[in-house]
Every structure is written in structure tokens, then in C-alpha cells.
Amino acid sequence: NAGVTQTPKFRVLKTGQSMTLLCAQDMNHEYMYWYRQDPGMGLRLIHYSVGEGTTAKGEVPDGYNVSRLKKQNFLLGLESAAPSQTSVYFCASSWTSGGTNKETQYFGPGTRLLVL
Amino acid sequence: QKEVEQDPGPLSVPEGAIVSLNCTYSNSAFQYFMWYRQYSRKGPELLMYTYSSGNKEDGRFTAQVDKSSKYISLFIRDSQPSDSATYLCAMLSASGSRLTFGEGTQLTVNP
């Protein structure tokens, strides 16, 4: 049982390049989330999904897109990277119907992104 | 104004000290209150969670919620160097599906 995994662990991009961050969970969770963590700002929600095929905007969605084509995967895309998107990105998942509580989120190890 | 305010520290204490970490919030709809612990270069992990007001104890950790004051606390007794981490408070309303996090407090326990 791997829990929540993220790919890649670290990436360097040039301004204007695109990339996709992959999050996978093997806990059959319904809800998945993408956060960014910056010094002095804490964890901020970018986008989230309450089930396969659904997505919703969080606190800081601009410049990012997401897709949840399969229940176990949640992809975060940067179409045109900017230096302001340099951050550590965390994926999380929660809630199995009849199982864990919604408030218990399980986090991945993070992806460190540097945009030059 | 942020919905959840947390003193970012850093906080440095000697081993064996009692540590008090606090958060205040403004949204009276919050019903679930959590503390996550995040070690350096790792993802956060759930440490404690409480529903509504009251206390909850788990070993050396005690979580307190005072909804009338919109104030939550995490106490760590007999702190250990292994407790050195960033502690984030998080909150959720009854109808919500999204956690609201505090900024996190960086704690160092010195041997």
C-alpha cells in the first residue's frame, strides 16, 4: 500500500515551458487535492476533485489546470510556467465512502518545482 | 484577513519542555479541527483531530478547542528532539470538502 505518490520529485523549468505533475493514490479515496506551499504562506489549495471526472477551483487556481480521468489519479498542469510558480507542490487525498473521515487528508511527499 | 491565523515561530525549546501551539480563526462554521505535523522535506501527516469544542489527548499530545473564543491549541508534554517539525492547524466546516490551513509553526526541540 503506497498511499499517495507524486511524480516527479523535483523539476526545473524555464519560463514559458509546460509540465504535468502526476498524483496517484491507492486508497480508493474519492477526494483529491493539489496544494502549493510557500514560505510565509502556508498550504494553499490550487484545485481539488470530489470524484472521478470532477474538478473545482481552490484558493489559487490561476495558471494551473487539472484533470481527474481516473479515480486514482489527479494531474496538475502548468501550461506556461512563470517564476511565481516556483514552489513545493503537495497532492493529498481523503475519504472513502463508509471509511475514513473527510477531514483526514493523506499527503504525498511533494514535488519541488523551480521556474527560472 | 486570513480565516486562520497561526504564529509561524520559529519556536525553540529544550528537551522535556511543554510546548503550546495555537491558532485563531474567524469562520464560525468550522466544526472539525486538526493538527498536522510536517517534517522537513516531507508531506504533512495528521497528528490529532477534534470535533467541535473540548479536549482530546493522545499520549504526550493534547488538542484543545474553544469555539466560543475561536481558538485552538496543541500541547506537547515532555517534548523530544523527534518532535522537531512544522505544525499546521487545519479546519473544516460541516458541509465543506476543503481544509483551511494555518501558516504552520516551526518547532525545534534541542537535546
PDB file of C-alpha atoms in Angstrom:
ATOM      1  CA  ASN A   1       0.000   0.000   0.000  1.00  0.00           C
ATOM      2  CA  ALA A   2       1.978   3.013  -1.280  1.00  0.00           C
ATOM      3  CA  GLY A   3      -0.519   5.666  -0.123  1.00  0.00           C
ATOM      4  CA  VAL A   4      -0.133   8.898  -2.110  1.00  0.00           C
ATOM      5  CA  THR A   5       2.721   9.133  -4.589  1.00  0.00           C
ATOM      6  CA  GLN A   6       3.850  12.101  -6.658  1.00  0.00           C
ATOM      7  CA  THR A   7       5.888  12.284  -9.843  1.00  0.00           C
ATOM      8  CA  PRO A   8       8.373  13.876 -10.353  1.00  0.00           C
ATOM      9  CA  LYS A   9      10.090  14.692  -7.047  1.00  0.00           C
ATOM     10  CA  PHE A  10      11.984  17.666  -8.444  1.00  0.00           C
ATOM     11  CA  ARG A  11      11.885  19.624 -11.677  1.00  0.00           C
ATOM     12  CA  VAL A  12      13.491  22.733 -13.133  1.00  0.00           C
ATOM     13  CA  LEU A  13      11.599  24.609 -15.851  1.00  0.00           C
ATOM     14  CA  LYS A  14      12.285  27.661 -17.920  1.00  0.00           C
ATOM     15  CA  THR A  15       9.704  30.424 -18.077  1.00  0.00           C
ATOM     16  CA  GLY A  16       7.044  29.548 -20.628  1.00  0.00           C
ATOM     17  CA  GLN A  17       7.581  25.794 -20.544  1.00  0.00           C
ATOM     18  CA  SER A  18       4.786  23.425 -19.692  1.00  0.00           C
ATOM     19  CA  MET A  19       4.675  20.370 -17.489  1.00  0.00           C
ATOM     20  CA  THR A  20       2.323  17.960 -15.765  1.00  0.00           C
ATOM     21  CA  LEU A  21       2.583  16.752 -12.189  1.00  0.00           C
ATOM     22  CA  LEU A  22       1.115  13.350 -11.508  1.00  0.00           C
ATOM     23  CA  CYS A  23      -0.506  12.260  -8.261  1.00  0.00           C
ATOM     24  CA  ALA A  24      -1.620   8.704  -7.630  1.00  0.00           C
ATOM     25  CA  GLN A  25      -3.371   7.139  -4.626  1.00  0.00           C
ATOM     26  CA  ASP A  26      -4.170   3.502  -3.927  1.00  0.00           C
ATOM     27  CA  MET A  27      -6.607   4.007  -1.046  1.00  0.00           C
ATOM     28  CA  ASN A  28      -9.764   4.267  -3.158  1.00  0.00           C
ATOM     29  CA  HIS A  29     -10.267   7.836  -1.936  1.00  0.00           C
ATOM     30  CA  GLU A  30     -12.968   9.962  -3.501  1.00  0.00           C
ATOM     31  CA  TYR A  31     -11.440  13.374  -2.853  1.00  0.00           C
ATOM     32  CA  MET A  32      -8.097  14.585  -4.161  1.00  0.00           C
ATOM     33  CA  TYR A  33      -6.355  17.935  -3.766  1.00  0.00           C
ATOM     34  CA  TRP A  34      -3.428  19.917  -5.091  1.00  0.00           C
ATOM     35  CA  TYR A  35      -1.718  22.425  -2.794  1.00  0.00           C
ATOM     36  CA  ARG A  36       1.279  24.659  -3.070  1.00  0.00           C
ATOM     37  CA  GLN A  37       3.425  25.529  -0.077  1.00  0.00           C
ATOM     38  CA  ASP A  38       5.469  28.704   0.054  1.00  0.00           C
ATOM     39  CA  PRO A  39       7.428  30.286   2.926  1.00  0.00           C
ATOM     40  CA  GLY A  40       5.181  32.578   4.934  1.00  0.00           C
ATOM     41  CA  MET A  41       2.072  31.473   3.044  1.00  0.00           C
ATOM     42  CA  GLY A  42       1.400  28.001   4.372  1.00  0.00           C
ATOM     43  CA  LEU A  43      -0.526  25.463   2.301  1.00  0.00           C
ATOM     44  CA  ARG A  44      -2.790  26.978  -0.312  1.00  0.00           C
ATOM     45  CA  LEU A  45      -5.323  24.949  -2.255  1.00  0.00           C
ATOM     46  CA  ILE A  46      -4.960  25.152  -6.037  1.00  0.00           C
ATOM     47  CA  HIS A  47      -7.637  22.765  -7.312  1.00  0.00           C
ATOM     48  CA  TYR A  48      -9.490  19.808  -5.942  1.00  0.00           C
ATOM     49  CA  SER A  49     -11.765  16.976  -7.023  1.00  0.00           C
ATOM     50  CA  VAL A  50     -14.647  15.330  -5.180  1.00  0.00           C
ATOM     51  CA  GLY A  51     -14.804  12.363  -7.517  1.00  0.00           C
ATOM     52  CA  GLU A  52     -13.721  10.893 -10.829  1.00  0.00           C
ATOM     53  CA  GLY A  53     -14.427  13.283 -13.683  1.00  0.00           C
ATOM     54  CA  THR A  54     -14.960  16.312 -11.398  1.00  0.00           C
ATOM     55  CA  THR A  55     -12.698  19.255 -10.624  1.00  0.00           C
ATOM     56  CA  ALA A  56     -13.141  22.539  -8.782  1.00  0.00           C
ATOM     57  CA  LYS A  57     -11.093  25.673  -8.179  1.00  0.00           C
ATOM     58  CA  GLY A  58      -9.402  26.297  -4.889  1.00  0.00           C
ATOM     59  CA  GLU A  59      -7.823  29.402  -3.448  1.00  0.00           C
ATOM     60  CA  VAL A  60      -5.091  29.990  -6.070  1.00  0.00           C
ATOM     61  CA  PRO A  61      -6.157  28.313  -9.359  1.00  0.00           C
ATOM     62  CA  ASP A  62      -4.782  30.808 -11.888  1.00  0.00           C
ATOM     63  CA  GLY A  63      -2.095  29.405 -14.168  1.00  0.00           C
ATOM     64  CA  TYR A  64      -2.968  25.779 -13.385  1.00  0.00           C
ATOM     65  CA  ASN A  65      -5.279  23.171 -14.841  1.00  0.00           C
ATOM     66  CA  VAL A  66      -6.238  19.759 -13.515  1.00  0.00           C
ATOM     67  CA  SER A  67      -7.834  16.542 -14.677  1.00  0.00           C
ATOM     68  CA  ARG A  68      -9.252  13.522 -12.839  1.00  0.00           C
ATOM     69  CA  LEU A  69      -9.920  10.999 -15.584  1.00  0.00           C
ATOM     70  CA  LYS A  70      -9.341   8.045 -13.266  1.00  0.00           C
ATOM     71  CA  LYS A  71     -10.302   7.848  -9.623  1.00  0.00           C
ATOM     72  CA  GLN A  72      -6.789   7.044  -8.501  1.00  0.00           C
ATOM     73  CA  ASN A  73      -5.016   9.802 -10.453  1.00  0.00           C
ATOM     74  CA  PHE A  74      -5.093  13.592 -10.253  1.00  0.00           C
ATOM     75  CA  LEU A  75      -2.981  15.576 -12.711  1.00  0.00           C
ATOM     76  CA  LEU A  76      -1.841  19.169 -12.270  1.00  0.00           C
ATOM     77  CA  GLY A  77      -0.759  21.029 -15.392  1.00  0.00           C
ATOM     78  CA  LEU A  78       1.187  24.210 -15.875  1.00  0.00           C
ATOM     79  CA  GLU A  79       0.638  25.441 -19.426  1.00  0.00           C
ATOM     80  CA  SER A  80       3.154  28.294 -19.371  1.00  0.00           C
ATOM     81  CA  ALA A  81       5.333  28.261 -16.275  1.00  0.00           C
ATOM     82  CA  ALA A  82       6.212  31.523 -14.524  1.00  0.00           C
ATOM     83  CA  PRO A  83       8.819  32.191 -11.797  1.00  0.00           C
ATOM     84  CA  SER A  84       5.928  32.900  -9.395  1.00  0.00           C
ATOM     85  CA  GLN A  85       5.034  29.208  -9.676  1.00  0.00           C
ATOM     86  CA  THR A  86       8.295  28.172  -8.042  1.00  0.00           C
ATOM     87  CA  SER A  87       7.050  26.258  -5.030  1.00  0.00           C
ATOM     88  CA  VAL A  88       6.637  22.877  -3.396  1.00  0.00           C
ATOM     89  CA  TYR A  89       3.515  21.136  -4.624  1.00  0.00           C
ATOM     90  CA  PHE A  90       1.659  18.619  -2.496  1.00  0.00           C
ATOM     91  CA  CYS A  91      -1.086  16.263  -3.506  1.00  0.00           C
ATOM     92  CA  ALA A  92      -3.497  14.876  -0.932  1.00  0.00           C
ATOM     93  CA  SER A  93      -6.459  12.534  -0.880  1.00  0.00           C
ATOM     94  CA  SER A  94      -9.254  11.758   1.542  1.00  0.00           C
ATOM     95  CA  TRP A  95     -12.450   9.872   2.234  1.00  0.00           C
ATOM     96  CA  THR A  96     -13.618   6.510   1.269  1.00  0.00           C
ATOM     97  CA  SER A  97     -17.388   6.143   1.431  1.00  0.00           C
ATOM     98  CA  GLY A  98     -18.059   4.277   4.648  1.00  0.00           C
ATOM     99  CA  GLY A  99     -14.414   4.521   5.624  1.00  0.00           C
ATOM    100  CA  THR A 100     -12.103   7.340   6.621  1.00  0.00           C
ATOM    101  CA  ASN A 101     -13.430  10.761   7.548  1.00  0.00           C
ATOM    102  CA  LYS A 102     -13.374  13.598   5.051  1.00  0.00           C
ATOM    103  CA  GLU A 103     -11.216  15.668   7.311  1.00  0.00           C
ATOM    104  CA  THR A 104      -8.342  13.177   7.303  1.00  0.00           C
ATOM    105  CA  GLN A 105      -6.181  14.038   4.337  1.00  0.00           C
ATOM    106  CA  TYR A 106      -3.229  11.899   3.323  1.00  0.00           C
ATOM    107  CA  PHE A 107      -0.410  13.793   1.686  1.00  0.00           C
ATOM    108  CA  GLY A 108       2.188  12.797  -0.852  1.00  0.00           C
ATOM    109  CA  PRO A 109       5.905  13.573  -0.427  1.00  0.00           C
ATOM    110  CA  GLY A 110       5.798  16.699  -2.567  1.00  0.00           C
ATOM    111  CA  THR A 111       7.254  17.944  -5.844  1.00  0.00           C
ATOM    112  CA  ARG A 112       9.796  20.745  -5.758  1.00  0.00           C
ATOM    113  CA  LEU A 113       9.462  22.974  -8.801  1.00  0.00           C
ATOM    114  CA  LEU A 114      11.880  25.699  -9.770  1.00  0.00           C
ATOM    115  CA  VAL A 115      10.945  28.018 -12.625  1.00  0.00           C
ATOM    116  CA  LEU A 116      13.817  30.082 -13.975  1.00  0.00           C
TER     117      LEU A 116
ATOM    118  CA  GLN B   1      -7.668  38.985   6.867  1.00  0.00           C
ATOM    119  CA  LYS B   2      -6.824  35.281   6.827  1.00  0.00           C
ATOM    120  CA  GLU B   3      -9.500  32.846   8.004  1.00  0.00           C
ATOM    121  CA  VAL B   4      -6.925  31.025  10.121  1.00  0.00           C
ATOM    122  CA  GLU B   5      -4.053  32.741  11.907  1.00  0.00           C
ATOM    123  CA  GLN B   6      -1.060  30.847  13.272  1.00  0.00           C
ATOM    124  CA  ASP B   7       2.151  32.208  14.728  1.00  0.00           C
ATOM    125  CA  PRO B   8       4.864  30.987  12.348  1.00  0.00           C
ATOM    126  CA  GLY B   9       7.575  30.996  15.005  1.00  0.00           C
ATOM    127  CA  PRO B  10      10.222  29.683  14.856  1.00  0.00           C
ATOM    128  CA  LEU B  11       9.901  28.220  18.331  1.00  0.00           C
ATOM    129  CA  SER B  12      12.929  26.672  20.038  1.00  0.00           C
ATOM    130  CA  VAL B  13      12.643  24.801  23.346  1.00  0.00           C
ATOM    131  CA  PRO B  14      14.830  22.483  25.430  1.00  0.00           C
ATOM    132  CA  GLU B  15      14.080  18.775  25.565  1.00  0.00           C
ATOM    133  CA  GLY B  16      11.429  17.983  28.170  1.00  0.00           C
ATOM    134  CA  ALA B  17       9.673  21.340  27.878  1.00  0.00           C
ATOM    135  CA  ILE B  18       5.930  21.753  27.496  1.00  0.00           C
ATOM    136  CA  VAL B  19       5.111  23.251  24.123  1.00  0.00           C
ATOM    137  CA  SER B  20       1.968  25.227  23.338  1.00  0.00           C
ATOM    138  CA  LEU B  21       0.976  25.847  19.727  1.00  0.00           C
ATOM    139  CA  ASN B  22      -2.035  27.977  18.891  1.00  0.00           C
ATOM    140  CA  CYS B  23      -4.347  29.048  16.096  1.00  0.00           C
ATOM    141  CA  THR B  24      -7.188  31.520  15.927  1.00  0.00           C
ATOM    142  CA  TYR B  25      -9.898  31.563  13.298  1.00  0.00           C
ATOM    143  CA  SER B  26     -12.708  33.784  12.119  1.00  0.00           C
ATOM    144  CA  ASN B  27     -15.147  31.396  10.400  1.00  0.00           C
ATOM    145  CA  SER B  28     -17.746  30.225  12.934  1.00  0.00           C
ATOM    146  CA  ALA B  29     -18.807  27.439  10.537  1.00  0.00           C
ATOM    147  CA  PHE B  30     -15.664  25.437  11.256  1.00  0.00           C
ATOM    148  CA  GLN B  31     -16.571  22.230  13.105  1.00  0.00           C
ATOM    149  CA  TYR B  32     -13.572  19.946  12.609  1.00  0.00           C
ATOM    150  CA  PHE B  33     -10.154  20.945  13.874  1.00  0.00           C
ATOM    151  CA  MET B  34      -6.929  19.201  13.025  1.00  0.00           C
ATOM    152  CA  TRP B  35      -3.229  19.384  13.688  1.00  0.00           C
ATOM    153  CA  TYR B  36      -0.828  18.150  11.040  1.00  0.00           C
ATOM    154  CA  ARG B  37       2.890  17.576  11.593  1.00  0.00           C
ATOM    155  CA  GLN B  38       5.334  18.128   8.760  1.00  0.00           C
ATOM    156  CA  TYR B  39       8.934  17.013   8.965  1.00  0.00           C
ATOM    157  CA  SER B  40      11.500  18.774   6.810  1.00  0.00           C
ATOM    158  CA  ARG B  41      11.132  17.970   3.118  1.00  0.00           C
ATOM    159  CA  LYS B  42       8.163  15.666   3.756  1.00  0.00           C
ATOM    160  CA  GLY B  43       4.412  15.910   3.299  1.00  0.00           C
ATOM    161  CA  PRO B  44       2.167  16.796   6.256  1.00  0.00           C
ATOM    162  CA  GLU B  45       0.675  13.940   8.278  1.00  0.00           C
ATOM    163  CA  LEU B  46      -2.374  14.063  10.513  1.00  0.00           C
ATOM    164  CA  LEU B  47      -1.443  14.211  14.191  1.00  0.00           C
ATOM    165  CA  MET B  48      -4.692  14.989  16.015  1.00  0.00           C
ATOM    166  CA  TYR B  49      -8.252  15.853  15.158  1.00  0.00           C
ATOM    167  CA  THR B  50     -11.198  17.002  17.246  1.00  0.00           C
ATOM    168  CA  TYR B  51     -14.817  17.694  16.504  1.00  0.00           C
ATOM    169  CA  SER B  52     -16.370  20.857  17.958  1.00  0.00           C
ATOM    170  CA  SER B  53     -15.231  22.096  21.383  1.00  0.00           C
ATOM    171  CA  GLY B  54     -13.348  20.180  24.032  1.00  0.00           C
ATOM    172  CA  ASN B  55     -10.097  18.387  24.681  1.00  0.00           C
ATOM    173  CA  LYS B  56      -8.542  15.303  23.165  1.00  0.00           C
ATOM    174  CA  GLU B  57      -5.460  13.545  24.470  1.00  0.00           C
ATOM    175  CA  ASP B  58      -3.153  11.110  22.701  1.00  0.00           C
ATOM    176  CA  GLY B  59      -0.021  10.209  24.572  1.00  0.00           C
ATOM    177  CA  ARG B  60       2.085  13.337  25.033  1.00  0.00           C
ATOM    178  CA  PHE B  61      -0.207  15.390  22.783  1.00  0.00           C
ATOM    179  CA  THR B  62      -3.355  17.253  23.827  1.00  0.00           C
ATOM    180  CA  ALA B  63      -5.590  19.198  21.448  1.00  0.00           C
ATOM    181  CA  GLN B  64      -7.964  21.836  22.796  1.00  0.00           C
ATOM    182  CA  VAL B  65     -10.752  23.639  21.002  1.00  0.00           C
ATOM    183  CA  ASP B  66     -12.568  26.685  22.358  1.00  0.00           C
ATOM    184  CA  LYS B  67     -15.229  27.560  19.816  1.00  0.00           C
ATOM    185  CA  SER B  68     -16.555  30.470  21.850  1.00  0.00           C
ATOM    186  CA  SER B  69     -13.162  32.170  21.523  1.00  0.00           C
ATOM    187  CA  LYS B  70     -12.411  30.712  18.069  1.00  0.00           C
ATOM    188  CA  TYR B  71      -9.122  29.417  19.433  1.00  0.00           C
ATOM    189  CA  ILE B  72      -7.421  26.028  19.223  1.00  0.00           C
ATOM    190  CA  SER B  73      -4.268  24.751  20.861  1.00  0.00           C
ATOM    191  CA  LEU B  74      -1.910  21.804  20.696  1.00  0.00           C
ATOM    192  CA  PHE B  75       0.120  20.964  23.791  1.00  0.00           C
ATOM    193  CA  ILE B  76       3.149  18.709  23.694  1.00  0.00           C
ATOM    194  CA  ARG B  77       4.354  17.376  27.043  1.00  0.00           C
ATOM    195  CA  ASP B  78       7.889  16.157  27.665  1.00  0.00           C
ATOM    196  CA  SER B  79       8.950  17.357  24.227  1.00  0.00           C
ATOM    197  CA  GLN B  80      11.558  15.305  22.387  1.00  0.00           C
ATOM    198  CA  PRO B  81      14.034  16.187  19.621  1.00  0.00           C
ATOM    199  CA  SER B  82      11.947  13.928  17.357  1.00  0.00           C
ATOM    200  CA  ASP B  83       9.075  16.426  17.790  1.00  0.00           C
ATOM    201  CA  SER B  84      11.081  18.987  15.808  1.00  0.00           C
ATOM    202  CA  ALA B  85       8.870  19.742  12.823  1.00  0.00           C
ATOM    203  CA  THR B  86       6.414  22.281  11.463  1.00  0.00           C
ATOM    204  CA  TYR B  87       2.947  22.011  12.978  1.00  0.00           C
ATOM    205  CA  LEU B  88      -0.021  23.138  10.907  1.00  0.00           C
ATOM    206  CA  CYS B  89      -3.517  23.651  12.196  1.00  0.00           C
ATOM    207  CA  ALA B  90      -6.358  22.943   9.788  1.00  0.00           C
ATOM    208  CA  MET B  91     -10.106  23.389   9.919  1.00  0.00           C
ATOM    209  CA  LEU B  92     -13.191  22.193   8.070  1.00  0.00           C
ATOM    210  CA  SER B  93     -16.825  23.190   8.129  1.00  0.00           C
ATOM    211  CA  ALA B  94     -19.530  20.534   8.464  1.00  0.00           C
ATOM    212  CA  SER B  95     -20.596  20.964   4.846  1.00  0.00           C
ATOM    213  CA  GLY B  96     -17.162  21.611   3.447  1.00  0.00           C
ATOM    214  CA  SER B  97     -14.824  19.438   1.460  1.00  0.00           C
ATOM    215  CA  ARG B  98     -11.770  21.691   1.696  1.00  0.00           C
ATOM    216  CA  LEU B  99      -9.450  22.189   4.633  1.00  0.00           C
ATOM    217  CA  THR B 100      -8.271  25.674   5.559  1.00  0.00           C
ATOM    218  CA  PHE B 101      -4.726  25.584   6.889  1.00  0.00           C
ATOM    219  CA  GLY B 102      -2.792  27.900   9.157  1.00  0.00           C
ATOM    220  CA  GLU B 103       0.645  29.031   8.079  1.00  0.00           C
ATOM    221  CA  GLY B 104       2.406  26.487  10.286  1.00  0.00           C
ATOM    222  CA  THR B 105       4.681  26.884  13.330  1.00  0.00           C
ATOM    223  CA  GLN B 106       8.252  25.636  13.064  1.00  0.00           C
ATOM    224  CA  LEU B 107       9.306  23.903  16.284  1.00  0.00           C
ATOM    225  CA  THR B 108      12.814  22.842  17.272  1.00  0.00           C
ATOM    226  CA  VAL B 109      13.394  20.771  20.413  1.00  0.00           C
ATOM    227  CA  ASN B 110      17.014  20.942  21.497  1.00  0.00           C
ATOM    228  CA  PRO B 111      18.642  17.939  23.248  1.00  0.00           C
TER     229      PRO B 111
END
